[in-house]
PDB file of C-alpha atoms in Angstrom:
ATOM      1  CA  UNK A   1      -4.916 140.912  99.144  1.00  0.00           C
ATOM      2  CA  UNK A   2      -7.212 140.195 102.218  1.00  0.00           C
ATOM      3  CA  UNK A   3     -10.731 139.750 101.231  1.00  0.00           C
ATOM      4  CA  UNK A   4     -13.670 140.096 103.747  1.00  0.00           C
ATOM      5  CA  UNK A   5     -17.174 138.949 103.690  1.00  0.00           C
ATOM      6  CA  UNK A   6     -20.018 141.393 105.401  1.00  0.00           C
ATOM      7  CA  UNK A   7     -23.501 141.792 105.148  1.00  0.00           C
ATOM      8  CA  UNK A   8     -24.833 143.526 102.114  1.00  0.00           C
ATOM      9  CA  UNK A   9     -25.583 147.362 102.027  1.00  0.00           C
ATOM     10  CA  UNK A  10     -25.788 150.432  99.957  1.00  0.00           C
ATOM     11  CA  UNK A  11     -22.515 151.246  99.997  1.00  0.00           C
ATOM     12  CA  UNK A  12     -21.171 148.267  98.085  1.00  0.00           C
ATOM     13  CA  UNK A  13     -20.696 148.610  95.081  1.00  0.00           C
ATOM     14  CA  UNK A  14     -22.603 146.080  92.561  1.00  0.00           C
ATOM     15  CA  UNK A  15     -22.161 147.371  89.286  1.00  0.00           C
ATOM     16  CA  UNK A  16     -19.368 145.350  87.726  1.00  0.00           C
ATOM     17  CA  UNK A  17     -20.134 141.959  89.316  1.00  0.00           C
ATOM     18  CA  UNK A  18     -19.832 139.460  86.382  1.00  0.00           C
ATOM     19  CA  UNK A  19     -19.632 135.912  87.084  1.00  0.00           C
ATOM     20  CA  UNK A  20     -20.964 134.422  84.024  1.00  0.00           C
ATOM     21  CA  UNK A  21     -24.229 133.713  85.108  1.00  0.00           C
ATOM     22  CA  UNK A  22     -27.027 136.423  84.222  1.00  0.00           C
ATOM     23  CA  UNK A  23     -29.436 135.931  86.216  1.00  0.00           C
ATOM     24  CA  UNK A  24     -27.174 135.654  89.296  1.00  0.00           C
ATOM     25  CA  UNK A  25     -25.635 138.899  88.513  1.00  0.00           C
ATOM     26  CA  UNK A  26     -28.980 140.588  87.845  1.00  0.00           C
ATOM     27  CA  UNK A  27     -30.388 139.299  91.156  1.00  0.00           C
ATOM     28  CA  UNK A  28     -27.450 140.839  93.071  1.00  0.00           C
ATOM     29  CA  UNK A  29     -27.652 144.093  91.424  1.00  0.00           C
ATOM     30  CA  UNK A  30     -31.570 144.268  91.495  1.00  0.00           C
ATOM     31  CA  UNK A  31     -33.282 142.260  94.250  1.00  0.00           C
ATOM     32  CA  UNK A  32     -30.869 140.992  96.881  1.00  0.00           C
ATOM     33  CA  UNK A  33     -30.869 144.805  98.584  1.00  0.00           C
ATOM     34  CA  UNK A  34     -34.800 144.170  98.023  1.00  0.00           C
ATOM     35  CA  UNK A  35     -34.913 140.377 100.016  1.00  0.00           C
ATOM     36  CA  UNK A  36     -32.558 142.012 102.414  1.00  0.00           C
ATOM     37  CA  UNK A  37     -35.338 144.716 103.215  1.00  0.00           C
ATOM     38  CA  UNK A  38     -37.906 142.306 102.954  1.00  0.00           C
ATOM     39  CA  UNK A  39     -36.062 139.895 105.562  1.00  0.00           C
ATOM     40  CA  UNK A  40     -36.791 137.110 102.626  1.00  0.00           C
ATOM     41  CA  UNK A  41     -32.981 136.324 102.277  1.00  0.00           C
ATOM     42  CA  UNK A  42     -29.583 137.610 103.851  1.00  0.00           C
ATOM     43  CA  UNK A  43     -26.900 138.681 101.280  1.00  0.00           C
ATOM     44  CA  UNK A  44     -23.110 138.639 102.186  1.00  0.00           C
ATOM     45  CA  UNK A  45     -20.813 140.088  99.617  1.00  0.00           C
ATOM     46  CA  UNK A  46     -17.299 139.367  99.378  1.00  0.00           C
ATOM     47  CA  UNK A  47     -14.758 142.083  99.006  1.00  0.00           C
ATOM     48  CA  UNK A  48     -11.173 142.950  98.603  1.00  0.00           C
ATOM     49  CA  UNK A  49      -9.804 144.769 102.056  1.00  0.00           C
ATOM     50  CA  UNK A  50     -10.297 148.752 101.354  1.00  0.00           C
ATOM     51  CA  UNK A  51     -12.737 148.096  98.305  1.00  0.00           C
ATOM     52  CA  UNK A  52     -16.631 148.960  97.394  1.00  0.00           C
ATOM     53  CA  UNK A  53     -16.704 146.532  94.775  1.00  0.00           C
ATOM     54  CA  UNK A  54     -18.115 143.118  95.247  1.00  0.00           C
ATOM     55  CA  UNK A  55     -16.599 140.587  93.965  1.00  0.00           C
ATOM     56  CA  UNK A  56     -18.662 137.333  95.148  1.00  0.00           C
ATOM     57  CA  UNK A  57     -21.892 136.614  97.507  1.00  0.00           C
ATOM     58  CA  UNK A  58     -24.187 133.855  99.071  1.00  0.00           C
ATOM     59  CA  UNK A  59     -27.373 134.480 100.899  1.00  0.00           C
ATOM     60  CA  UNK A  60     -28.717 132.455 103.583  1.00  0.00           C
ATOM     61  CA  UNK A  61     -32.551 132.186 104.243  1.00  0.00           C
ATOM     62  CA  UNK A  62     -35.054 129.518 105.720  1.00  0.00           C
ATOM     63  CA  UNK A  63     -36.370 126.496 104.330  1.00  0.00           C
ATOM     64  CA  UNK A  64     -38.726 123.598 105.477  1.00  0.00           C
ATOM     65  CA  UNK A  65     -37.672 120.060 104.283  1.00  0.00           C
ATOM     66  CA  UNK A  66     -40.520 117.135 104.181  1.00  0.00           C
ATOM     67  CA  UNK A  67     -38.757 114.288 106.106  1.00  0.00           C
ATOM     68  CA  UNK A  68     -39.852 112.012 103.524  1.00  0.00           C
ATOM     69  CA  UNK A  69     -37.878 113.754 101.004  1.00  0.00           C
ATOM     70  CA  UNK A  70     -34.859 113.286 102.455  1.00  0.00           C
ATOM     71  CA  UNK A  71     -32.045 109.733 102.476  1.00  0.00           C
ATOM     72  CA  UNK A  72     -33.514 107.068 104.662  1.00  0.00           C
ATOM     73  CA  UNK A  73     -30.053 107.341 106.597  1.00  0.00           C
ATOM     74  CA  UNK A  74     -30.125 110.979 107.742  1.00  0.00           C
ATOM     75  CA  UNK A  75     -34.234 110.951 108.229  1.00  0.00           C
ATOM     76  CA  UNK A  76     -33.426 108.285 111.297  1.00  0.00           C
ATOM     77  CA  UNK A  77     -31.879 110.241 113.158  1.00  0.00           C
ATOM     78  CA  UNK A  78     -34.534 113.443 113.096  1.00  0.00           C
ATOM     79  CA  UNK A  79     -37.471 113.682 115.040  1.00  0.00           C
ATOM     80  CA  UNK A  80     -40.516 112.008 113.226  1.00  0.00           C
ATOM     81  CA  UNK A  81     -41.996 115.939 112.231  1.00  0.00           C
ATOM     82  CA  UNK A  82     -43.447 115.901 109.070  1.00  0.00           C
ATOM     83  CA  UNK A  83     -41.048 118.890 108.027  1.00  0.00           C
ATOM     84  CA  UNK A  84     -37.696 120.033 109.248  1.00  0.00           C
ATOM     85  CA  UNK A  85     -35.898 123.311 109.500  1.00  0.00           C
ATOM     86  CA  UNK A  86     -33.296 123.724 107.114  1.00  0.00           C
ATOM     87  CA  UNK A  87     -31.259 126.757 106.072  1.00  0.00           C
ATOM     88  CA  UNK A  88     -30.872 127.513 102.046  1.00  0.00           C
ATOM     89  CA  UNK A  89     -28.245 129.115 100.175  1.00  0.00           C
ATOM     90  CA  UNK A  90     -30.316 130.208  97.565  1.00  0.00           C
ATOM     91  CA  UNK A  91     -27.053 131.747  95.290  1.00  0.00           C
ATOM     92  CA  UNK A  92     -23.629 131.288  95.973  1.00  0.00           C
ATOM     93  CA  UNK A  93     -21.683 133.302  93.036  1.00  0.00           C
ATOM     94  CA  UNK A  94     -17.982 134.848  92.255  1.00  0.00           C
ATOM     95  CA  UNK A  95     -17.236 137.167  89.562  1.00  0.00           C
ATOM     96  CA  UNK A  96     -15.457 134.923  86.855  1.00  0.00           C
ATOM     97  CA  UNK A  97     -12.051 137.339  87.007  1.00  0.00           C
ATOM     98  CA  UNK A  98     -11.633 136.075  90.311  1.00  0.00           C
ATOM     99  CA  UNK A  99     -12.503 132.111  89.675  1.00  0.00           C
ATOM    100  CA  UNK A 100      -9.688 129.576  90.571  1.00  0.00           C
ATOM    101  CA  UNK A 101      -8.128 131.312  93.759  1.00  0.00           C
ATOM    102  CA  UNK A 102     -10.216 129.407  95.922  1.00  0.00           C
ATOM    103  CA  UNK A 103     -12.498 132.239  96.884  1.00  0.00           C
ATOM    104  CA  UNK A 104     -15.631 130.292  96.337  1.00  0.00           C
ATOM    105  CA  UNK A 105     -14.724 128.109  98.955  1.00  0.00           C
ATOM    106  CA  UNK A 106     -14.114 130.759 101.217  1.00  0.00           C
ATOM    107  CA  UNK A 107     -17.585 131.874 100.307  1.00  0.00           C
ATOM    108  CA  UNK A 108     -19.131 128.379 101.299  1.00  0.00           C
ATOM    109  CA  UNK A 109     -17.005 127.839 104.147  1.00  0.00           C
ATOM    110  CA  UNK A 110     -18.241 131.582 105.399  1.00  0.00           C
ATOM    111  CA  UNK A 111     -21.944 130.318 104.812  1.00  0.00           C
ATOM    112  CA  UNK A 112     -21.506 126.972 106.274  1.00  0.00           C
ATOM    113  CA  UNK A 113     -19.829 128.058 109.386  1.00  0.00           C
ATOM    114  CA  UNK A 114     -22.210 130.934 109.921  1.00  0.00           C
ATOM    115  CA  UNK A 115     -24.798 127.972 110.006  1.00  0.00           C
ATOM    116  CA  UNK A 116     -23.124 126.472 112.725  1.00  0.00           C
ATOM    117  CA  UNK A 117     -22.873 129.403 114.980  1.00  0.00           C
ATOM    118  CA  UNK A 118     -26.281 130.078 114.676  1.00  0.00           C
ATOM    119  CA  UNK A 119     -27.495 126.689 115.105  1.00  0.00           C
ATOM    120  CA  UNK A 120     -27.972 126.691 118.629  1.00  0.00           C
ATOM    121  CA  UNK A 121     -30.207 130.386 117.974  1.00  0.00           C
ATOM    122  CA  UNK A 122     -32.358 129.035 115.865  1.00  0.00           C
ATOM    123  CA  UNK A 123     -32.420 125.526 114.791  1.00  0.00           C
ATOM    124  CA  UNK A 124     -32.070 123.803 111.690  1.00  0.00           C
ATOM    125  CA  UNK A 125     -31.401 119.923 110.782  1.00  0.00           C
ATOM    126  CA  UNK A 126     -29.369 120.609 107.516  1.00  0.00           C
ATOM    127  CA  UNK A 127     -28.473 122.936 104.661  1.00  0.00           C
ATOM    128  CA  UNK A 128     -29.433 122.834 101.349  1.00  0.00           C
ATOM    129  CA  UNK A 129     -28.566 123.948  98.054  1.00  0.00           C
ATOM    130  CA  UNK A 130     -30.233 124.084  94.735  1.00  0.00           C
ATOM    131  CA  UNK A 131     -27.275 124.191  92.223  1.00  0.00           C
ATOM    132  CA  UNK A 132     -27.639 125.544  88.333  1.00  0.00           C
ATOM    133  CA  UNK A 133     -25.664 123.108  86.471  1.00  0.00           C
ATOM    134  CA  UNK A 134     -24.216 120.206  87.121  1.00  0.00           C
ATOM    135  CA  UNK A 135     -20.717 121.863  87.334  1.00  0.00           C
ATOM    136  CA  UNK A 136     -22.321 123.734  90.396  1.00  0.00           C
ATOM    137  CA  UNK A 137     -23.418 120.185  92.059  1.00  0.00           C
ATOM    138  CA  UNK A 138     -19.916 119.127  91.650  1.00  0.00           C
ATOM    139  CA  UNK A 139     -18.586 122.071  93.367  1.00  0.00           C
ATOM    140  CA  UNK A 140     -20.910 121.195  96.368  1.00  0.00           C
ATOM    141  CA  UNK A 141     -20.321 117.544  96.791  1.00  0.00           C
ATOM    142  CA  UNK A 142     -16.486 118.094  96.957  1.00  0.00           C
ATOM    143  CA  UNK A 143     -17.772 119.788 100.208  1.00  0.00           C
ATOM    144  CA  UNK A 144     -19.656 116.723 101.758  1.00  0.00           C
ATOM    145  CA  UNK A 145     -23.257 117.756 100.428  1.00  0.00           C
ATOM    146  CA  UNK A 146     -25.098 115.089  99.311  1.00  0.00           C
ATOM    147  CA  UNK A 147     -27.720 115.061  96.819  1.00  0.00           C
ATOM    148  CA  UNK A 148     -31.461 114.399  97.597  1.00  0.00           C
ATOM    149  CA  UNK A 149     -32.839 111.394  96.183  1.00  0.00           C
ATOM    150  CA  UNK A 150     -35.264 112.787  93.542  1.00  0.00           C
ATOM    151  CA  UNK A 151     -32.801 115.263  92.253  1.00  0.00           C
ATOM    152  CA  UNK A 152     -29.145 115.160  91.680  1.00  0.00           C
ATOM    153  CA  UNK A 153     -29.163 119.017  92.142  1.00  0.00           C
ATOM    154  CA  UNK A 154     -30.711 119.724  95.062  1.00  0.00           C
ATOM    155  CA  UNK A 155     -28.327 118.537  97.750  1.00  0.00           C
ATOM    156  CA  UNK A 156     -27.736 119.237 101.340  1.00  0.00           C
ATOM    157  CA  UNK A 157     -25.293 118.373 104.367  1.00  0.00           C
ATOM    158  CA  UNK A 158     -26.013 117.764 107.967  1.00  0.00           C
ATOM    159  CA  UNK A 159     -25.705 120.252 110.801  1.00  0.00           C
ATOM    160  CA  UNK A 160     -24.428 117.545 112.588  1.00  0.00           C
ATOM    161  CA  UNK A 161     -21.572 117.226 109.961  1.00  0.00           C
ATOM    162  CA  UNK A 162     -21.091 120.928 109.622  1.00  0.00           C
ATOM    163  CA  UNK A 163     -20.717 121.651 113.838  1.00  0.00           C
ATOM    164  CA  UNK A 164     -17.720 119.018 113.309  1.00  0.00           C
ATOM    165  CA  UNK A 165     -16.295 121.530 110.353  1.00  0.00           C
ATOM    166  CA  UNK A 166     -15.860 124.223 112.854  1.00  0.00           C
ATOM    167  CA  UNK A 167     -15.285 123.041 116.372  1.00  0.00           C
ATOM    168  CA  UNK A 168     -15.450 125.317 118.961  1.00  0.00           C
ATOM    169  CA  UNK A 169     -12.243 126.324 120.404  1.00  0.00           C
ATOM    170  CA  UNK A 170     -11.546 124.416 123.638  1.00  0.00           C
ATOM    171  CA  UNK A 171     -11.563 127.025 126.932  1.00  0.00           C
TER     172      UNK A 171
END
């Protein structure tokens, strides 16, 4: 089945989203709409072609990063600011009867190269995520991101490296 991924609105349908995770299930159902509104986060839902029911989402917001928090590598080759634009994915889940087809990667890749579209709109040096487990890092540094130094958690990749994930198509 084809799956598409679209910003969230009321007539998705929330209600069944399970993907193991409580309070990423209660968030969808009960504040996403709310940070949508609110223009604190952007939720995209994932759903099967011809279906209401979401079945996995990410949201996308700002974030500041102090330079000095970041790998002595990648803070080189920033601007000396004290803080940096970044972009967040502050949740990233899938409801657990549809884990192993590889739709979580379709959900990163979706957030990652929406990133890169955008990044000549309005700027940002990297993106970050703050994963729940360590299973959840894992699933992130398949996918290049690297962790920050004080926390094996909190990771991000490079705009630069993302851009080269999704070149643009020659003319």
């Amino acid at each position: 089945m084809k799956h598409r991924i679209e910003i969230l609105d009321k007539g998705h349908d929330l209600s069944a989203f399970a993907c193991g995770v409580p309070e990423l299930g209660t968030y969808l159902r009960t504040q996403a709409g709310q940070d949508a509104g609110r223009f604190a986060a952007a939720p995209y839902v994932l759903r099967e072609q011809g279906q209401t029911r979401v079945i996995g989402y990410y949201t996308l917001s700002t974030l500041s990063i102090n330079l000095v928090e970041l790998p002595q590598t990648l803070a080189a080759r920033l601007p000396r600011y004290p803080i940096i634009p970044a972009v967040l994915i502050g949740r990233l889940a899938l409801d657990r009867r549809f884990h192993g087809q590889g739709l979580g990667e379709h959900l990163l890749l979706d957030a990652l190269h929406g990133c890169a579209r955008q990044a000549h709109v309005v700027a940002a040096a990297a993106v970050v995520v703050e994963a729940m487990h360590d299973k959840a890092a894992l699933f992130y540094r398949q996918y290049g991101f690297t962790p920050f130094p004080d926390s094996s958690r909190r990771l991000f990749i490079s705009m630069q490296t993302i851009i080269k994930l999704f070149p643009k198509p020659k003319k």
